[in-house]
Amino acid sequence: MIELKDVHRRYRRVHALRGVSLEVPAGQRFGIVGESGSGKSTLVRLLAGLDRPTSGEISFQGRRIDGLPERRLGFLREALQVVFQDPMGSLDPRMRVRDIICEPLGRTDRARVAELLAAVGLPEDSGERFPHQFSGGQRQRISIARALAPRPRVLVADEPVSALDVSVRKQILDLLRTLVERFDLTLVFVSHDLAVVRRVCDSVAVMRRGEIVEQGTVAEVYDTPRHPYTRELIAAAPNLRAELARLKEEP
Ligand SMILES: Nc1ncnc2c1ncn2[C@@H]1O[C@H](COP(=O)(O)OP(=O)(O)O)[C@@H](O)[C@H]1O
Ligand SMILES: [Mg+2]
């Protein structure tokens, strides 16, 4: 579904991606984990067609997207939607929620708004309200509803719960899992937090300084990490042990 071959991205002196190759098959829940500055968001912008690689190939559903001009990226804009970390920054405060949700459609469709509000667990009358009238978790639900509006095949989430209180993180993660299953989506899920990735993904790539240092199923990578950097990340994650124990207890 998504394929990257030897992708590089330089910003003047910064070499943000240094030869990233990966494949995300349809239906996978693919996690990208790594500390801040490792190039995760750069990778997200490239695969969403919001930025271009300095070199390398990016394909989506078998079509090269790395060289396409904006006017020919329409298919990607529909099929792949992104949810960002900061819902307040990505929601226009002057727009009503119904218009925000329908932004990717280019017209307001009230029936679709009602469906989407229900799908993300927001009250029916939310469409009439404005972003500031909602909590952080609810605003992220609005962003998710907007991302689902054009019926994408792929959802890319870049640190979607990192700005949220710990108490609401689990709710949003569980919502994402439910929606991915219900709408049969492919998920690319980016986080610096290993526990969060473990909760949502079945495969994971570990990034460090613009490179993927290790890749595999979450069970492989978390239970038998091969790269020293992965081991370091796991050792440095205080909540991971508890999270893994909790996952084993849950059905
Ligand atoms: N538009 C940009 N201009 C210059 N440097 C950038 C830009 N975007 C990202 N970088 C740099 O690229 C590196 C990777 O950043 P980023 O992809 O945001 O990492 P992450 O999301 O893993 O924290 C960082 O050193 C960052 O400062
Ligand atoms: Mg980032």
PDB file of C-alpha atoms and ligand atoms in Angstrom:
ATOM      1  CA  MET A   1       0.000   0.000   0.000  1.00  0.00           C
ATOM      2  CA  ILE A   2       2.817   2.403   0.973  1.00  0.00           C
ATOM      3  CA  GLU A   3       6.400   1.861  -0.090  1.00  0.00           C
ATOM      4  CA  LEU A   4       9.506   3.939   0.503  1.00  0.00           C
ATOM      5  CA  LYS A   5      12.849   3.192  -1.114  1.00  0.00           C
ATOM      6  CA  ASP A   6      16.021   4.820   0.129  1.00  0.00           C
ATOM      7  CA  VAL A   7      14.302   8.099   0.977  1.00  0.00           C
ATOM      8  CA  HIS A   8      16.412  11.067   2.011  1.00  0.00           C
ATOM      9  CA  ARG A   9      15.282  14.503   3.124  1.00  0.00           C
ATOM     10  CA  ARG A  10      17.695  17.291   3.830  1.00  0.00           C
ATOM     11  CA  TYR A  11      16.855  20.719   5.175  1.00  0.00           C
ATOM     12  CA  ARG A  12      20.009  22.714   4.462  1.00  0.00           C
ATOM     13  CA  ARG A  13      22.464  21.302   7.009  1.00  0.00           C
ATOM     14  CA  VAL A  14      20.019  18.931   8.686  1.00  0.00           C
ATOM     15  CA  HIS A  15      19.817  15.467   7.190  1.00  0.00           C
ATOM     16  CA  ALA A  16      16.375  14.586   8.597  1.00  0.00           C
ATOM     17  CA  LEU A  17      15.952  11.271   6.745  1.00  0.00           C
ATOM     18  CA  ARG A  18      18.951   9.189   5.726  1.00  0.00           C
ATOM     19  CA  GLY A  19      17.887   6.399   3.439  1.00  0.00           C
ATOM     20  CA  VAL A  20      14.575   5.185   4.821  1.00  0.00           C
ATOM     21  CA  SER A  21      13.067   2.104   3.166  1.00  0.00           C
ATOM     22  CA  LEU A  22       9.844   0.562   4.376  1.00  0.00           C
ATOM     23  CA  GLU A  23       6.683  -1.158   3.249  1.00  0.00           C
ATOM     24  CA  VAL A  24       3.277  -0.859   4.834  1.00  0.00           C
ATOM     25  CA  PRO A  25       0.888  -3.474   3.441  1.00  0.00           C
ATOM     26  CA  ALA A  26      -2.863  -2.777   3.320  1.00  0.00           C
ATOM     27  CA  GLY A  27      -4.553  -3.479   6.627  1.00  0.00           C
ATOM     28  CA  GLN A  28      -1.441  -3.177   8.732  1.00  0.00           C
ATOM     29  CA  ARG A  29      -1.235  -1.052  11.857  1.00  0.00           C
ATOM     30  CA  PHE A  30       2.279   0.220  11.427  1.00  0.00           C
ATOM     31  CA  GLY A  31       3.989   2.070  14.252  1.00  0.00           C
ATOM     32  CA  ILE A  32       6.935   4.431  13.932  1.00  0.00           C
ATOM     33  CA  VAL A  33       8.722   5.062  17.180  1.00  0.00           C
ATOM     34  CA  GLY A  34      11.804   7.109  18.022  1.00  0.00           C
ATOM     35  CA  GLU A  35      12.877  10.008  20.173  1.00  0.00           C
ATOM     36  CA  SER A  36      12.159  13.629  19.326  1.00  0.00           C
ATOM     37  CA  GLY A  37      14.103  14.805  16.269  1.00  0.00           C
ATOM     38  CA  SER A  38      14.564  11.330  14.794  1.00  0.00           C
ATOM     39  CA  GLY A  39      12.675  12.285  11.626  1.00  0.00           C
ATOM     40  CA  LYS A  40       9.205  10.852  12.298  1.00  0.00           C
ATOM     41  CA  SER A  41       7.199  13.922  11.328  1.00  0.00           C
ATOM     42  CA  THR A  42       9.373  14.465   8.270  1.00  0.00           C
ATOM     43  CA  LEU A  43       8.488  10.941   7.196  1.00  0.00           C
ATOM     44  CA  VAL A  44       4.792  11.637   7.793  1.00  0.00           C
ATOM     45  CA  ARG A  45       4.876  14.797   5.663  1.00  0.00           C
ATOM     46  CA  LEU A  46       6.552  12.915   2.836  1.00  0.00           C
ATOM     47  CA  LEU A  47       4.126  10.050   2.762  1.00  0.00           C
ATOM     48  CA  ALA A  48       1.180  12.430   2.957  1.00  0.00           C
ATOM     49  CA  GLY A  49       2.552  14.310  -0.045  1.00  0.00           C
ATOM     50  CA  LEU A  50       2.918  17.489   2.059  1.00  0.00           C
ATOM     51  CA  ASP A  51       6.649  17.602   1.370  1.00  0.00           C
ATOM     52  CA  ARG A  52       9.039  16.064  -1.167  1.00  0.00           C
ATOM     53  CA  PRO A  53      12.073  13.855  -0.613  1.00  0.00           C
ATOM     54  CA  THR A  54      15.513  15.102  -1.580  1.00  0.00           C
ATOM     55  CA  SER A  55      16.034  11.686  -3.173  1.00  0.00           C
ATOM     56  CA  GLY A  56      14.449   8.244  -3.134  1.00  0.00           C
ATOM     57  CA  GLU A  57      11.079   6.819  -4.149  1.00  0.00           C
ATOM     58  CA  ILE A  58       7.691   6.915  -2.457  1.00  0.00           C
ATOM     59  CA  SER A  59       4.777   4.889  -3.836  1.00  0.00           C
ATOM     60  CA  PHE A  60       1.180   4.769  -2.757  1.00  0.00           C
ATOM     61  CA  GLN A  61      -1.016   1.930  -4.053  1.00  0.00           C
ATOM     62  CA  GLY A  62       1.646   1.226  -6.635  1.00  0.00           C
ATOM     63  CA  ARG A  63       1.851   4.820  -7.922  1.00  0.00           C
ATOM     64  CA  ARG A  64       4.887   7.017  -7.465  1.00  0.00           C
ATOM     65  CA  ILE A  65       3.964  10.144  -5.525  1.00  0.00           C
ATOM     66  CA  ASP A  66       7.370  11.664  -4.813  1.00  0.00           C
ATOM     67  CA  GLY A  67       7.579  13.557  -8.092  1.00  0.00           C
ATOM     68  CA  LEU A  68       3.905  14.452  -8.536  1.00  0.00           C
ATOM     69  CA  PRO A  69       2.837  18.103  -8.614  1.00  0.00           C
ATOM     70  CA  GLU A  70       0.181  19.190  -6.123  1.00  0.00           C
ATOM     71  CA  ARG A  71      -2.593  19.204  -8.762  1.00  0.00           C
ATOM     72  CA  ARG A  72      -2.043  15.484  -9.359  1.00  0.00           C
ATOM     73  CA  LEU A  73      -2.115  14.495  -5.693  1.00  0.00           C
ATOM     74  CA  GLY A  74      -5.906  14.614  -5.386  1.00  0.00           C
ATOM     75  CA  PHE A  75      -6.188  10.835  -5.131  1.00  0.00           C
ATOM     76  CA  LEU A  76      -3.712  10.784  -2.253  1.00  0.00           C
ATOM     77  CA  ARG A  77      -5.519  13.590  -0.392  1.00  0.00           C
ATOM     78  CA  GLU A  78      -8.667  11.476  -0.410  1.00  0.00           C
ATOM     79  CA  ALA A  79      -7.147   8.088   0.260  1.00  0.00           C
ATOM     80  CA  LEU A  80      -4.711   9.127   2.982  1.00  0.00           C
ATOM     81  CA  GLN A  81      -5.611  11.425   5.846  1.00  0.00           C
ATOM     82  CA  VAL A  82      -3.463  12.716   8.678  1.00  0.00           C
ATOM     83  CA  VAL A  83      -4.293  13.389  12.328  1.00  0.00           C
ATOM     84  CA  PHE A  84      -1.765  15.670  14.020  1.00  0.00           C
ATOM     85  CA  GLN A  85      -0.622  16.021  17.591  1.00  0.00           C
ATOM     86  CA  ASP A  86      -2.090  19.370  18.457  1.00  0.00           C
ATOM     87  CA  PRO A  87      -5.802  19.437  17.710  1.00  0.00           C
ATOM     88  CA  MET A  88      -6.101  23.131  18.645  1.00  0.00           C
ATOM     89  CA  GLY A  89      -3.414  24.130  16.176  1.00  0.00           C
ATOM     90  CA  SER A  90      -5.055  22.239  13.350  1.00  0.00           C
ATOM     91  CA  LEU A  91      -8.664  23.294  13.992  1.00  0.00           C
ATOM     92  CA  ASP A  92      -9.682  26.762  12.824  1.00  0.00           C
ATOM     93  CA  PRO A  93     -11.189  28.420  15.947  1.00  0.00           C
ATOM     94  CA  ARG A  94     -13.612  30.511  13.859  1.00  0.00           C
ATOM     95  CA  MET A  95     -15.167  27.552  12.093  1.00  0.00           C
ATOM     96  CA  ARG A  96     -18.065  25.475  13.333  1.00  0.00           C
ATOM     97  CA  VAL A  97     -17.267  21.851  13.959  1.00  0.00           C
ATOM     98  CA  ARG A  98     -19.528  20.694  11.124  1.00  0.00           C
ATOM     99  CA  ASP A  99     -17.595  22.814   8.632  1.00  0.00           C
ATOM    100  CA  ILE A 100     -14.264  21.648  10.056  1.00  0.00           C
ATOM    101  CA  ILE A 101     -15.295  18.018   9.690  1.00  0.00           C
ATOM    102  CA  CYS A 102     -16.407  18.605   6.121  1.00  0.00           C
ATOM    103  CA  GLU A 103     -13.300  20.567   5.091  1.00  0.00           C
ATOM    104  CA  PRO A 104     -11.770  17.617   3.189  1.00  0.00           C
ATOM    105  CA  LEU A 105     -15.055  17.152   1.284  1.00  0.00           C
ATOM    106  CA  GLY A 106     -15.181  20.723   0.026  1.00  0.00           C
ATOM    107  CA  ARG A 107     -18.872  21.067   0.986  1.00  0.00           C
ATOM    108  CA  THR A 108     -20.886  20.621   4.169  1.00  0.00           C
ATOM    109  CA  ASP A 109     -22.862  17.390   4.296  1.00  0.00           C
ATOM    110  CA  ARG A 110     -24.975  17.307   7.460  1.00  0.00           C
ATOM    111  CA  ALA A 111     -25.881  13.646   7.217  1.00  0.00           C
ATOM    112  CA  ARG A 112     -22.213  12.748   6.968  1.00  0.00           C
ATOM    113  CA  VAL A 113     -21.427  15.026   9.950  1.00  0.00           C
ATOM    114  CA  ALA A 114     -24.017  13.196  12.061  1.00  0.00           C
ATOM    115  CA  GLU A 115     -22.535   9.824  11.085  1.00  0.00           C
ATOM    116  CA  LEU A 116     -18.998  10.943  11.847  1.00  0.00           C
ATOM    117  CA  LEU A 117     -19.888  12.560  15.193  1.00  0.00           C
ATOM    118  CA  ALA A 118     -21.513   9.295  16.237  1.00  0.00           C
ATOM    119  CA  ALA A 119     -18.523   7.272  15.020  1.00  0.00           C
ATOM    120  CA  VAL A 120     -16.071   9.294  17.130  1.00  0.00           C
ATOM    121  CA  GLY A 121     -18.356   9.456  20.162  1.00  0.00           C
ATOM    122  CA  LEU A 122     -19.251  13.160  20.211  1.00  0.00           C
ATOM    123  CA  PRO A 123     -22.701  14.561  21.113  1.00  0.00           C
ATOM    124  CA  GLU A 124     -25.088  15.036  18.183  1.00  0.00           C
ATOM    125  CA  ASP A 125     -25.212  18.827  18.550  1.00  0.00           C
ATOM    126  CA  SER A 126     -21.415  19.216  18.386  1.00  0.00           C
ATOM    127  CA  GLY A 127     -21.568  20.318  14.752  1.00  0.00           C
ATOM    128  CA  GLU A 128     -23.057  23.686  15.700  1.00  0.00           C
ATOM    129  CA  ARG A 129     -20.324  24.443  18.216  1.00  0.00           C
ATOM    130  CA  PHE A 130     -16.777  25.810  17.962  1.00  0.00           C
ATOM    131  CA  PRO A 131     -13.481  24.053  18.813  1.00  0.00           C
ATOM    132  CA  HIS A 132     -12.830  26.030  22.035  1.00  0.00           C
ATOM    133  CA  GLN A 133     -16.049  24.642  23.514  1.00  0.00           C
ATOM    134  CA  PHE A 134     -14.482  21.172  23.653  1.00  0.00           C
ATOM    135  CA  SER A 135     -11.866  19.476  25.816  1.00  0.00           C
ATOM    136  CA  GLY A 136      -8.508  18.348  24.399  1.00  0.00           C
ATOM    137  CA  GLY A 137      -9.695  14.783  23.970  1.00  0.00           C
ATOM    138  CA  GLN A 138     -12.908  15.903  22.274  1.00  0.00           C
ATOM    139  CA  ARG A 139     -10.946  18.143  19.927  1.00  0.00           C
ATOM    140  CA  GLN A 140      -8.849  15.172  18.914  1.00  0.00           C
ATOM    141  CA  ARG A 141     -12.120  13.321  18.226  1.00  0.00           C
ATOM    142  CA  ILE A 142     -13.084  16.225  15.935  1.00  0.00           C
ATOM    143  CA  SER A 143      -9.753  15.886  14.074  1.00  0.00           C
ATOM    144  CA  ILE A 144     -10.335  12.172  13.696  1.00  0.00           C
ATOM    145  CA  ALA A 145     -13.858  12.763  12.364  1.00  0.00           C
ATOM    146  CA  ARG A 146     -12.462  15.232   9.832  1.00  0.00           C
ATOM    147  CA  ALA A 147      -9.802  12.724   8.764  1.00  0.00           C
ATOM    148  CA  LEU A 148     -12.454  10.061   8.209  1.00  0.00           C
ATOM    149  CA  ALA A 149     -14.792  12.345   6.233  1.00  0.00           C
ATOM    150  CA  PRO A 150     -13.492  11.514   2.728  1.00  0.00           C
ATOM    151  CA  ARG A 151     -13.517   7.761   3.538  1.00  0.00           C
ATOM    152  CA  PRO A 152      -9.741   7.337   3.393  1.00  0.00           C
ATOM    153  CA  ARG A 153      -8.032   3.966   3.110  1.00  0.00           C
ATOM    154  CA  VAL A 154      -5.078   5.047   5.226  1.00  0.00           C
ATOM    155  CA  LEU A 155      -5.003   7.008   8.432  1.00  0.00           C
ATOM    156  CA  VAL A 156      -1.695   8.542   9.492  1.00  0.00           C
ATOM    157  CA  ALA A 157      -1.551   9.728  13.090  1.00  0.00           C
ATOM    158  CA  ASP A 158       1.450  11.803  14.189  1.00  0.00           C
ATOM    159  CA  GLU A 159       1.686  11.789  18.010  1.00  0.00           C
ATOM    160  CA  PRO A 160      -2.110  11.925  18.261  1.00  0.00           C
ATOM    161  CA  VAL A 161      -2.265  11.577  22.049  1.00  0.00           C
ATOM    162  CA  SER A 162       0.991  13.252  23.088  1.00  0.00           C
ATOM    163  CA  ALA A 163      -0.698  16.563  23.910  1.00  0.00           C
ATOM    164  CA  LEU A 164      -3.498  14.904  25.908  1.00  0.00           C
ATOM    165  CA  ASP A 165      -3.870  14.162  29.594  1.00  0.00           C
ATOM    166  CA  VAL A 166      -2.876  10.641  30.479  1.00  0.00           C
ATOM    167  CA  SER A 167      -6.465   9.956  31.584  1.00  0.00           C
ATOM    168  CA  VAL A 168      -7.884  10.542  28.087  1.00  0.00           C
ATOM    169  CA  ARG A 169      -5.050   8.969  26.096  1.00  0.00           C
ATOM    170  CA  LYS A 170      -6.356   5.457  26.444  1.00  0.00           C
ATOM    171  CA  GLN A 171      -9.837   6.524  25.272  1.00  0.00           C
ATOM    172  CA  ILE A 172      -8.464   8.106  22.107  1.00  0.00           C
ATOM    173  CA  LEU A 173      -6.164   5.153  21.414  1.00  0.00           C
ATOM    174  CA  ASP A 174      -9.025   2.719  21.866  1.00  0.00           C
ATOM    175  CA  LEU A 175     -11.197   4.861  19.596  1.00  0.00           C
ATOM    176  CA  LEU A 176      -8.493   4.770  16.907  1.00  0.00           C
ATOM    177  CA  ARG A 177      -8.229   1.001  17.191  1.00  0.00           C
ATOM    178  CA  THR A 178     -11.990   0.601  16.918  1.00  0.00           C
ATOM    179  CA  LEU A 179     -12.264   2.899  13.897  1.00  0.00           C
ATOM    180  CA  VAL A 180      -9.348   1.243  12.102  1.00  0.00           C
ATOM    181  CA  GLU A 181     -11.086  -2.092  12.477  1.00  0.00           C
ATOM    182  CA  ARG A 182     -14.570  -0.829  11.663  1.00  0.00           C
ATOM    183  CA  PHE A 183     -13.544   0.992   8.482  1.00  0.00           C
ATOM    184  CA  ASP A 184     -10.857  -1.505   7.527  1.00  0.00           C
ATOM    185  CA  LEU A 185      -8.152   1.161   7.491  1.00  0.00           C
ATOM    186  CA  THR A 186      -4.420   0.900   7.175  1.00  0.00           C
ATOM    187  CA  LEU A 187      -2.839   2.813  10.049  1.00  0.00           C
ATOM    188  CA  VAL A 188       0.519   4.544  10.251  1.00  0.00           C
ATOM    189  CA  PHE A 189       0.916   5.557  13.855  1.00  0.00           C
ATOM    190  CA  VAL A 190       3.797   7.750  15.004  1.00  0.00           C
ATOM    191  CA  SER A 191       4.843   8.245  18.604  1.00  0.00           C
ATOM    192  CA  HIS A 192       7.879   8.778  20.778  1.00  0.00           C
ATOM    193  CA  ASP A 193       6.086   6.635  23.379  1.00  0.00           C
ATOM    194  CA  LEU A 194       6.684   2.899  23.041  1.00  0.00           C
ATOM    195  CA  ALA A 195       3.771   1.957  25.275  1.00  0.00           C
ATOM    196  CA  VAL A 196       1.348   3.888  23.109  1.00  0.00           C
ATOM    197  CA  VAL A 197       2.611   2.187  19.935  1.00  0.00           C
ATOM    198  CA  ARG A 198       2.352  -1.185  21.633  1.00  0.00           C
ATOM    199  CA  ARG A 199      -1.291  -0.554  22.387  1.00  0.00           C
ATOM    200  CA  VAL A 200      -2.314   0.272  18.825  1.00  0.00           C
ATOM    201  CA  CYS A 201       0.080  -1.347  16.343  1.00  0.00           C
ATOM    202  CA  ASP A 202       0.963  -4.785  15.064  1.00  0.00           C
ATOM    203  CA  SER A 203       4.244  -3.795  13.368  1.00  0.00           C
ATOM    204  CA  VAL A 204       6.801  -1.229  14.352  1.00  0.00           C
ATOM    205  CA  ALA A 205       9.824   0.558  12.913  1.00  0.00           C
ATOM    206  CA  VAL A 206      12.306   2.153  15.299  1.00  0.00           C
ATOM    207  CA  MET A 207      13.849   5.402  14.060  1.00  0.00           C
ATOM    208  CA  ARG A 208      17.022   7.029  15.188  1.00  0.00           C
ATOM    209  CA  ARG A 209      18.610  10.113  13.619  1.00  0.00           C
ATOM    210  CA  GLY A 210      16.801   9.724  10.327  1.00  0.00           C
ATOM    211  CA  GLU A 211      17.298   5.996   9.956  1.00  0.00           C
ATOM    212  CA  ILE A 212      15.231   2.925  10.687  1.00  0.00           C
ATOM    213  CA  VAL A 213      17.410   0.842  12.976  1.00  0.00           C
ATOM    214  CA  GLU A 214      15.008  -2.006  13.601  1.00  0.00           C
ATOM    215  CA  GLN A 215      11.726  -3.232  12.222  1.00  0.00           C
ATOM    216  CA  GLY A 216       9.385  -6.137  12.923  1.00  0.00           C
ATOM    217  CA  THR A 217       6.184  -7.198  14.603  1.00  0.00           C
ATOM    218  CA  VAL A 218       5.563  -5.480  17.926  1.00  0.00           C
ATOM    219  CA  ALA A 219       6.049  -8.813  19.682  1.00  0.00           C
ATOM    220  CA  GLU A 220       9.474  -9.296  18.057  1.00  0.00           C
ATOM    221  CA  VAL A 221      10.717  -5.787  18.633  1.00  0.00           C
ATOM    222  CA  TYR A 222       9.430  -5.342  22.195  1.00  0.00           C
ATOM    223  CA  ASP A 223      10.107  -8.844  23.480  1.00  0.00           C
ATOM    224  CA  THR A 224      13.443  -9.498  21.756  1.00  0.00           C
ATOM    225  CA  PRO A 225      14.908  -6.164  20.648  1.00  0.00           C
ATOM    226  CA  ARG A 226      18.053  -6.643  18.571  1.00  0.00           C
ATOM    227  CA  HIS A 227      19.363  -3.123  18.202  1.00  0.00           C
ATOM    228  CA  PRO A 228      21.036  -1.504  21.242  1.00  0.00           C
ATOM    229  CA  TYR A 229      19.065   1.692  20.626  1.00  0.00           C
ATOM    230  CA  THR A 230      15.761  -0.203  20.846  1.00  0.00           C
ATOM    231  CA  ARG A 231      16.927  -1.748  24.117  1.00  0.00           C
ATOM    232  CA  GLU A 232      17.805   1.707  25.406  1.00  0.00           C
ATOM    233  CA  LEU A 233      14.364   3.047  24.474  1.00  0.00           C
ATOM    234  CA  ILE A 234      12.661   0.136  26.190  1.00  0.00           C
ATOM    235  CA  ALA A 235      14.774   0.522  29.318  1.00  0.00           C
ATOM    236  CA  ALA A 236      14.024   4.250  29.398  1.00  0.00           C
ATOM    237  CA  ALA A 237      10.240   3.803  29.138  1.00  0.00           C
ATOM    238  CA  PRO A 238       8.951   3.770  32.716  1.00  0.00           C
ATOM    239  CA  ASN A 239       5.346   3.043  31.778  1.00  0.00           C
ATOM    240  CA  LEU A 240       6.100   0.288  29.299  1.00  0.00           C
ATOM    241  CA  ARG A 241       6.406  -2.603  31.716  1.00  0.00           C
ATOM    242  CA  ALA A 242       3.076  -1.779  33.339  1.00  0.00           C
ATOM    243  CA  GLU A 243       1.451  -1.341  29.937  1.00  0.00           C
ATOM    244  CA  LEU A 244       2.761  -4.684  28.687  1.00  0.00           C
ATOM    245  CA  ALA A 245       1.540  -6.402  31.844  1.00  0.00           C
ATOM    246  CA  ARG A 246      -1.888  -4.783  31.420  1.00  0.00           C
ATOM    247  CA  LEU A 247      -2.099  -5.900  27.787  1.00  0.00           C
ATOM    248  CA  LYS A 248      -1.405  -9.468  28.796  1.00  0.00           C
ATOM    249  CA  GLU A 249      -4.265  -9.353  31.318  1.00  0.00           C
ATOM    250  CA  GLU A 250      -6.790  -7.862  28.907  1.00  0.00           C
ATOM    251  CA  PRO A 251      -8.682 -10.227  26.633  1.00  0.00           C
TER     252      PRO A 251
HETATM  253  N1  LIG B   1      11.156  22.381   7.868  1.00  0.00           N
HETATM  254  C1  LIG B   1      12.319  22.089   8.478  1.00  0.00           C
HETATM  255  N2  LIG B   1      13.402  22.877   8.330  1.00  0.00           N
HETATM  256  C2  LIG B   1      14.577  22.579   8.921  1.00  0.00           C
HETATM  257  N3  LIG B   1      14.783  21.516   9.707  1.00  0.00           N
HETATM  258  C3  LIG B   1      13.737  20.701   9.903  1.00  0.00           C
HETATM  259  C4  LIG B   1      12.459  20.930   9.314  1.00  0.00           C
HETATM  260  N4  LIG B   1      11.623  19.939   9.702  1.00  0.00           N
HETATM  261  C5  LIG B   1      12.339  19.127  10.491  1.00  0.00           C
HETATM  262  N5  LIG B   1      13.608  19.570  10.615  1.00  0.00           N
HETATM  263  C6  LIG B   1      14.682  18.911  11.373  1.00  0.00           C
HETATM  264  O1  LIG B   1      14.715  17.554  10.984  1.00  0.00           O
HETATM  265  C7  LIG B   1      14.970  16.730  12.105  1.00  0.00           C
HETATM  266  C8  LIG B   1      13.818  15.730  12.267  1.00  0.00           C
HETATM  267  O2  LIG B   1      12.660  16.439  12.670  1.00  0.00           O
HETATM  268  P1  LIG B   1      11.228  15.751  12.787  1.00  0.00           P
HETATM  269  O3  LIG B   1      10.942  15.007  11.546  1.00  0.00           O
HETATM  270  O4  LIG B   1      10.266  16.806  13.195  1.00  0.00           O
HETATM  271  O5  LIG B   1      11.468  14.720  13.987  1.00  0.00           O
HETATM  272  P2  LIG B   1      10.435  14.045  15.009  1.00  0.00           P
HETATM  273  O6  LIG B   1       9.067  14.179  14.459  1.00  0.00           O
HETATM  274  O7  LIG B   1      10.910  12.631  15.124  1.00  0.00           O
HETATM  275  O8  LIG B   1      10.598  14.768  16.305  1.00  0.00           O
HETATM  276  C9  LIG B   1      15.139  17.644  13.289  1.00  0.00           C
HETATM  277  O9  LIG B   1      16.510  17.883  13.459  1.00  0.00           O
HETATM  278  C10 LIG B   1      14.414  18.895  12.858  1.00  0.00           C
HETATM  279  O10 LIG B   1      14.947  20.023  13.492  1.00  0.00           O
HETATM  280 MG    MG B   2       7.287  14.895  15.294  1.00  0.00          MG
END
